[in-house]
mmCIF file of C-alpha atoms in Angstrom:
data_model
loop_
_atom_site.group_PDB
_atom_site.id
_atom_site.type_symbol
_atom_site.label_atom_id
_atom_site.label_comp_id
_atom_site.label_asym_id
_atom_site.label_seq_id
_atom_site.Cartn_x
_atom_site.Cartn_y
_atom_site.Cartn_z
ATOM 1 C CA MET A 1 -13.563 -17.041 -7.079
ATOM 2 C CA ARG A 2 -13.163 -15.838 -10.641
ATOM 3 C CA PRO A 3 -13.744 -18.264 -13.537
ATOM 4 C CA ASP A 4 -10.838 -20.237 -14.962
ATOM 5 C CA GLN A 5 -8.633 -17.971 -17.051
ATOM 6 C CA SER A 6 -6.077 -20.636 -17.976
ATOM 7 C CA GLY A 7 -6.297 -19.545 -21.606
ATOM 8 C CA SER A 8 -4.351 -16.393 -20.643
ATOM 9 C CA LEU A 9 -1.048 -18.249 -20.230
ATOM 10 C CA THR A 10 1.972 -16.609 -21.816
ATOM 11 C CA SER A 11 5.382 -17.868 -22.875
ATOM 12 C CA ALA A 12 7.998 -18.628 -20.219
ATOM 13 C CA GLY A 13 11.223 -18.725 -22.150
ATOM 14 C CA ALA A 14 14.628 -18.141 -20.605
ATOM 15 C CA PHE A 15 15.976 -14.607 -20.280
ATOM 16 C CA SER A 16 18.677 -13.370 -22.583
ATOM 17 C CA ALA A 17 22.220 -13.940 -21.333
ATOM 18 C CA SER A 18 22.602 -10.296 -20.251
ATOM 19 C CA GLU A 19 19.249 -10.293 -18.436
ATOM 20 C CA ARG A 20 20.085 -13.559 -16.697
ATOM 21 C CA ASP A 21 23.497 -12.271 -15.649
ATOM 22 C CA ALA A 22 21.920 -9.125 -14.203
ATOM 23 C CA VAL A 23 19.586 -11.200 -12.037
ATOM 24 C CA TYR A 24 22.432 -13.333 -10.683
ATOM 25 C CA ARG A 25 24.581 -10.234 -10.157
ATOM 26 C CA ALA A 26 21.863 -8.659 -8.012
ATOM 27 C CA ILE A 27 21.590 -11.863 -5.979
ATOM 28 C CA GLU A 28 25.322 -12.361 -5.487
ATOM 29 C CA THR A 29 26.200 -8.728 -4.694
ATOM 30 C CA ARG A 30 23.269 -7.960 -2.401
ATOM 31 C CA ARG A 31 24.521 -6.941 1.026
ATOM 32 C CA ASP A 32 23.041 -6.209 4.441
ATOM 33 C CA VAL A 33 24.041 -2.549 4.829
ATOM 34 C CA ARG A 34 24.703 -1.277 8.337
ATOM 35 C CA SER A 35 26.728 1.914 8.213
ATOM 36 C CA GLU A 36 27.484 2.897 4.622
ATOM 37 C CA PHE A 37 24.346 4.933 3.900
ATOM 38 C CA LEU A 38 24.593 8.282 2.156
ATOM 39 C CA PRO A 39 22.376 11.158 3.364
ATOM 40 C CA ASP A 40 20.852 11.684 -0.102
ATOM 41 C CA PRO A 41 17.048 11.366 -0.108
ATOM 42 C CA VAL A 42 15.507 8.410 -1.916
ATOM 43 C CA PRO A 43 12.899 9.735 -4.398
ATOM 44 C CA ASP A 44 9.285 8.639 -4.086
ATOM 45 C CA ASP A 45 9.328 6.980 -7.508
ATOM 46 C CA VAL A 46 12.271 4.775 -6.467
ATOM 47 C CA ILE A 47 10.530 3.790 -3.236
ATOM 48 C CA GLY A 48 7.439 3.076 -5.333
ATOM 49 C CA ARG A 49 9.379 0.692 -7.584
ATOM 50 C CA LEU A 50 10.858 -1.101 -4.596
ATOM 51 C CA LEU A 51 7.437 -1.555 -3.024
ATOM 52 C CA SER A 52 5.994 -2.733 -6.335
ATOM 53 C CA ALA A 53 8.746 -5.343 -6.560
ATOM 54 C CA ALA A 54 7.898 -6.449 -3.028
ATOM 55 C CA HIS A 55 4.202 -6.608 -3.878
ATOM 56 C CA HIS A 56 4.947 -8.939 -6.793
ATOM 57 C CA ALA A 57 6.455 -11.543 -4.473
ATOM 58 C CA PRO A 58 4.949 -15.023 -4.344
ATOM 59 C CA SER A 59 2.510 -15.597 -1.514
ATOM 60 C CA VAL A 60 0.877 -18.818 -0.418
ATOM 61 C CA GLY A 61 -2.800 -18.823 -1.337
ATOM 62 C CA PHE A 62 -2.124 -15.442 -3.005
ATOM 63 C CA MET A 63 -2.929 -13.972 0.407
ATOM 64 C CA GLN A 64 -0.512 -11.014 0.025
ATOM 65 C CA PRO A 65 -0.327 -10.588 3.809
ATOM 66 C CA TRP A 66 2.136 -7.689 3.817
ATOM 67 C CA ASN A 67 1.885 -4.009 4.645
ATOM 68 C CA PHE A 68 4.682 -1.449 4.374
ATOM 69 C CA ILE A 69 5.114 1.549 6.679
ATOM 70 C CA VAL A 70 7.457 4.020 4.969
ATOM 71 C CA VAL A 71 9.098 6.171 7.645
ATOM 72 C CA ARG A 72 11.046 9.341 6.934
ATOM 73 C CA ASP A 73 10.142 11.292 10.067
ATOM 74 C CA GLU A 74 13.227 11.698 12.268
ATOM 75 C CA ALA A 75 11.261 11.558 15.511
ATOM 76 C CA VAL A 76 9.691 8.243 14.564
ATOM 77 C CA ARG A 77 13.038 6.809 13.445
ATOM 78 C CA SER A 78 14.564 7.941 16.738
ATOM 79 C CA ALA A 79 11.850 6.082 18.643
ATOM 80 C CA VAL A 80 12.592 2.976 16.600
ATOM 81 C CA TRP A 81 16.305 3.389 17.331
ATOM 82 C CA GLU A 82 15.566 3.575 21.060
ATOM 83 C CA ALA A 83 13.718 0.258 20.802
ATOM 84 C CA PHE A 84 16.679 -1.225 18.948
ATOM 85 C CA ALA A 85 19.275 0.193 21.375
ATOM 86 C CA LYS A 86 17.486 -1.371 24.330
ATOM 87 C CA ALA A 87 17.373 -4.807 22.690
ATOM 88 C CA ASN A 88 20.903 -4.480 21.312
ATOM 89 C CA ALA A 89 22.329 -3.890 24.794
ATOM 90 C CA GLU A 90 20.545 -7.046 25.937
ATOM 91 C CA ALA A 91 21.872 -8.970 22.929
ATOM 92 C CA ALA A 92 25.465 -7.955 23.640
ATOM 93 C CA GLU A 93 25.231 -9.501 27.113
ATOM 94 C CA MET A 94 24.297 -12.847 25.545
ATOM 95 C CA PHE A 95 27.813 -13.163 24.144
ATOM 96 C CA SER A 96 30.996 -13.407 26.186
ATOM 97 C CA GLY A 97 34.680 -12.679 25.877
ATOM 98 C CA GLU A 98 36.051 -11.904 22.438
ATOM 99 C CA ARG A 99 32.684 -12.676 20.848
ATOM 100 C CA GLN A 100 31.054 -9.921 22.884
ATOM 101 C CA GLN A 101 33.805 -7.473 21.940
ATOM 102 C CA ALA A 102 33.350 -8.355 18.270
ATOM 103 C CA TYR A 103 29.595 -7.867 18.576
ATOM 104 C CA ARG A 104 29.963 -4.462 20.196
ATOM 105 C CA ALA A 105 32.377 -3.425 17.428
ATOM 106 C CA LEU A 106 29.762 -3.953 14.725
ATOM 107 C CA LYS A 107 28.348 -0.620 13.564
ATOM 108 C CA LEU A 108 24.586 -1.078 13.589
ATOM 109 C CA GLU A 109 23.634 2.545 12.949
ATOM 110 C CA GLY A 110 21.404 2.291 9.898
ATOM 111 C CA ILE A 111 18.194 3.252 11.690
ATOM 112 C CA ARG A 112 19.452 6.782 12.257
ATOM 113 C CA THR A 113 21.718 7.229 9.224
ATOM 114 C CA ALA A 114 19.525 5.808 6.469
ATOM 115 C CA PRO A 115 17.091 8.447 5.173
ATOM 116 C CA VAL A 116 14.191 5.990 4.964
ATOM 117 C CA GLY A 117 12.945 3.166 7.141
ATOM 118 C CA ILE A 118 10.405 0.618 5.956
ATOM 119 C CA CYS A 119 8.593 -1.542 8.473
ATOM 120 C CA VAL A 120 7.281 -4.709 6.829
ATOM 121 C CA THR A 121 4.375 -6.386 8.575
ATOM 122 C CA CYS A 122 2.265 -9.506 8.138
ATOM 123 C CA ASP A 123 -1.511 -9.628 8.600
ATOM 124 C CA PRO A 124 -2.459 -13.227 9.513
ATOM 125 C CA ASP A 125 -6.175 -12.483 9.119
ATOM 126 C CA ARG A 126 -6.110 -11.021 5.611
ATOM 127 C CA CYS A 127 -7.724 -14.039 3.958
ATOM 128 C CA GLY A 128 -9.728 -15.348 6.872
ATOM 129 C CA GLU A 129 -9.147 -18.319 9.109
ATOM 130 C CA VAL A 130 -8.745 -21.000 6.436
ATOM 131 C CA VAL A 131 -6.269 -20.102 3.693
ATOM 132 C CA LEU A 132 -5.307 -22.211 0.697
ATOM 133 C CA GLY A 133 -1.808 -23.554 1.381
ATOM 134 C CA ARG A 134 -1.795 -22.505 5.035
ATOM 135 C CA THR A 135 -4.102 -25.242 6.272
ATOM 136 C CA HIS A 136 -1.240 -27.291 7.726
ATOM 137 C CA ASN A 137 1.474 -24.689 8.252
ATOM 138 C CA MET A 138 0.237 -21.517 9.891
ATOM 139 C CA ARG A 139 3.565 -19.741 9.302
ATOM 140 C CA MET A 140 3.157 -19.581 5.536
ATOM 141 C CA ASP A 141 1.901 -15.984 5.734
ATOM 142 C CA SER A 142 5.130 -14.938 7.490
ATOM 143 C CA TYR A 143 7.229 -16.879 4.989
ATOM 144 C CA SER A 144 5.399 -15.151 2.151
ATOM 145 C CA THR A 145 6.193 -11.777 3.690
ATOM 146 C CA VAL A 146 9.875 -12.685 3.768
ATOM 147 C CA CYS A 147 9.665 -13.330 0.010
ATOM 148 C CA ALA A 148 8.388 -9.754 -0.391
ATOM 149 C CA ILE A 149 11.393 -8.480 1.570
ATOM 150 C CA GLN A 150 13.780 -10.422 -0.659
ATOM 151 C CA ASN A 151 12.126 -8.984 -3.769
ATOM 152 C CA LEU A 152 12.492 -5.464 -2.397
ATOM 153 C CA TRP A 153 16.131 -6.108 -1.481
ATOM 154 C CA LEU A 154 17.101 -7.356 -4.932
ATOM 155 C CA ALA A 155 15.286 -4.500 -6.647
ATOM 156 C CA ALA A 156 17.103 -2.083 -4.344
ATOM 157 C CA ARG A 157 20.449 -3.563 -5.360
ATOM 158 C CA ALA A 158 19.578 -2.935 -9.018
ATOM 159 C CA GLU A 159 18.689 0.690 -8.123
ATOM 160 C CA GLY A 160 21.968 1.316 -6.267
ATOM 161 C CA VAL A 161 20.018 1.487 -3.009
ATOM 162 C CA GLY A 162 21.301 -0.229 0.118
ATOM 163 C CA VAL A 163 19.090 -2.139 2.549
ATOM 164 C CA GLY A 164 19.775 -3.254 6.100
ATOM 165 C CA TRP A 165 17.445 -5.648 7.931
ATOM 166 C CA VAL A 166 17.100 -4.854 11.641
ATOM 167 C CA SER A 167 15.738 -7.724 13.717
ATOM 168 C CA ILE A 168 17.038 -6.781 17.157
ATOM 169 C CA PHE A 169 14.051 -5.340 18.996
ATOM 170 C CA HIS A 170 11.160 -6.328 21.218
ATOM 171 C CA GLU A 171 8.144 -6.384 18.923
ATOM 172 C CA ARG A 172 5.960 -4.653 21.488
ATOM 173 C CA ASP A 173 8.325 -1.668 21.575
ATOM 174 C CA LEU A 174 8.302 -1.289 17.800
ATOM 175 C CA LYS A 175 4.525 -1.650 17.690
ATOM 176 C CA ARG A 176 4.221 1.114 20.256
ATOM 177 C CA ALA A 177 6.486 3.424 18.263
ATOM 178 C CA LEU A 178 4.628 2.808 14.990
ATOM 179 C CA GLY A 179 1.059 2.284 16.169
ATOM 180 C CA VAL A 180 0.921 -1.266 14.797
ATOM 181 C CA PRO A 181 -2.126 -3.273 15.994
ATOM 182 C CA GLU A 182 -1.456 -6.141 18.354
ATOM 183 C CA ARG A 183 -2.700 -8.817 15.949
ATOM 184 C CA ILE A 184 -0.251 -7.733 13.215
ATOM 185 C CA GLU A 185 3.192 -9.336 13.105
ATOM 186 C CA ILE A 186 6.241 -7.152 12.503
ATOM 187 C CA VAL A 187 8.600 -9.103 10.260
ATOM 188 C CA ALA A 188 11.324 -6.538 9.582
ATOM 189 C CA TRP A 189 12.534 -2.998 9.914
ATOM 190 C CA LEU A 190 14.486 -2.158 6.779
ATOM 191 C CA CYS A 191 16.985 0.707 6.652
ATOM 192 C CA VAL A 192 16.931 2.089 3.105
ATOM 193 C CA GLY A 193 19.252 4.589 1.444
ATOM 194 C CA TYR A 194 21.726 5.136 -1.349
ATOM 195 C CA VAL A 195 25.219 3.707 -1.010
ATOM 196 C CA ASP A 196 28.324 4.243 -3.115
ATOM 197 C CA ARG A 197 30.316 1.324 -1.696
ATOM 198 C CA LEU A 198 29.485 -2.192 -0.595
ATOM 199 C CA TYR A 199 31.577 -4.943 0.949
ATOM 200 C CA GLU A 200 32.872 -7.404 -1.646
ATOM 201 C CA GLU A 201 31.598 -10.188 0.606
ATOM 202 C CA PRO A 202 28.998 -10.121 3.376
ATOM 203 C CA GLU A 203 30.149 -7.792 6.162
ATOM 204 C CA LEU A 204 29.976 -10.471 8.840
ATOM 205 C CA ALA A 205 32.262 -12.632 6.707
ATOM 206 C CA ALA A 206 34.623 -9.721 6.021
ATOM 207 C CA LYS A 207 34.848 -9.003 9.750
ATOM 208 C CA GLY A 208 35.372 -12.635 10.718
ATOM 209 C CA TRP A 209 32.043 -13.280 12.438
ATOM 210 C CA ARG A 210 31.075 -16.210 10.189
ATOM 211 C CA GLN A 211 32.040 -17.488 6.749
ATOM 212 C CA ARG A 212 29.846 -18.768 3.947
ATOM 213 C CA LEU A 213 29.317 -22.513 4.231
ATOM 214 C CA PRO A 214 30.327 -24.700 1.259
ATOM 215 C CA LEU A 215 27.211 -25.398 -0.801
ATOM 216 C CA ASP A 216 28.141 -29.027 -1.421
ATOM 217 C CA GLU A 217 27.930 -29.678 2.331
ATOM 218 C CA LEU A 218 24.326 -28.460 2.382
ATOM 219 C CA VAL A 219 22.843 -30.416 -0.531
ATOM 220 C CA PHE A 220 21.488 -33.948 -0.116
ATOM 221 C CA ALA A 221 20.042 -36.362 -2.668
ATOM 222 C CA ASP A 222 16.602 -37.883 -2.201
ATOM 223 C CA ARG A 223 16.686 -37.987 1.616
ATOM 224 C CA TRP A 224 18.422 -36.306 4.584
ATOM 225 C CA GLY A 225 22.127 -37.065 4.478
ATOM 226 C CA GLY A 226 21.984 -38.702 1.060
ATOM 227 C CA GLY A 227 25.059 -38.166 -1.107
ATOM 228 C CA VAL A 228 24.569 -36.184 -4.297
#
């Protein structure tokens, strides 16, 4: 462990109004993109900025458990799509009636239409068996990786780049397609590409799948169920 460098603290003042508004705009207008990707290639320097934003995410114990597999190869993306298609057919059968019809109507084509795929993984062994902050919750490495995904997503929104998170797959199938070691957890496949239009509200809300819950119904004071 390095010696205490607490003397290197810097100021932590609030952002300017325009900077603050830009942050909240990125948060509030971020969307899960499924079928609006443009075919335009995403330059390496843009991908580099997105990955840098992800790498600056908070991580418990500063373990930085993430890796990023950047996939442009069409054959590899097709193999990933096959893994998704298999799981997606299974998922559709879990719904019934009108719900199943609504599910099948969703256009989940980003794997093949987005020019770039990024597989985000989590290495549970990166910092050894005992990790500061993970001693009593062994999922903190996975949670940290999700923070990296959120960072990437918000940076992408600022760049005019759309992101879609694909979670419908059997992990073993995706590991086989990408050569991911068994001990490594796959957290997300992200479809990445430029977009020129986004839904004004989340697509699942726009299409009637679910609506945003009122915030005041989700906030308690001091204990579960306590009124604010």
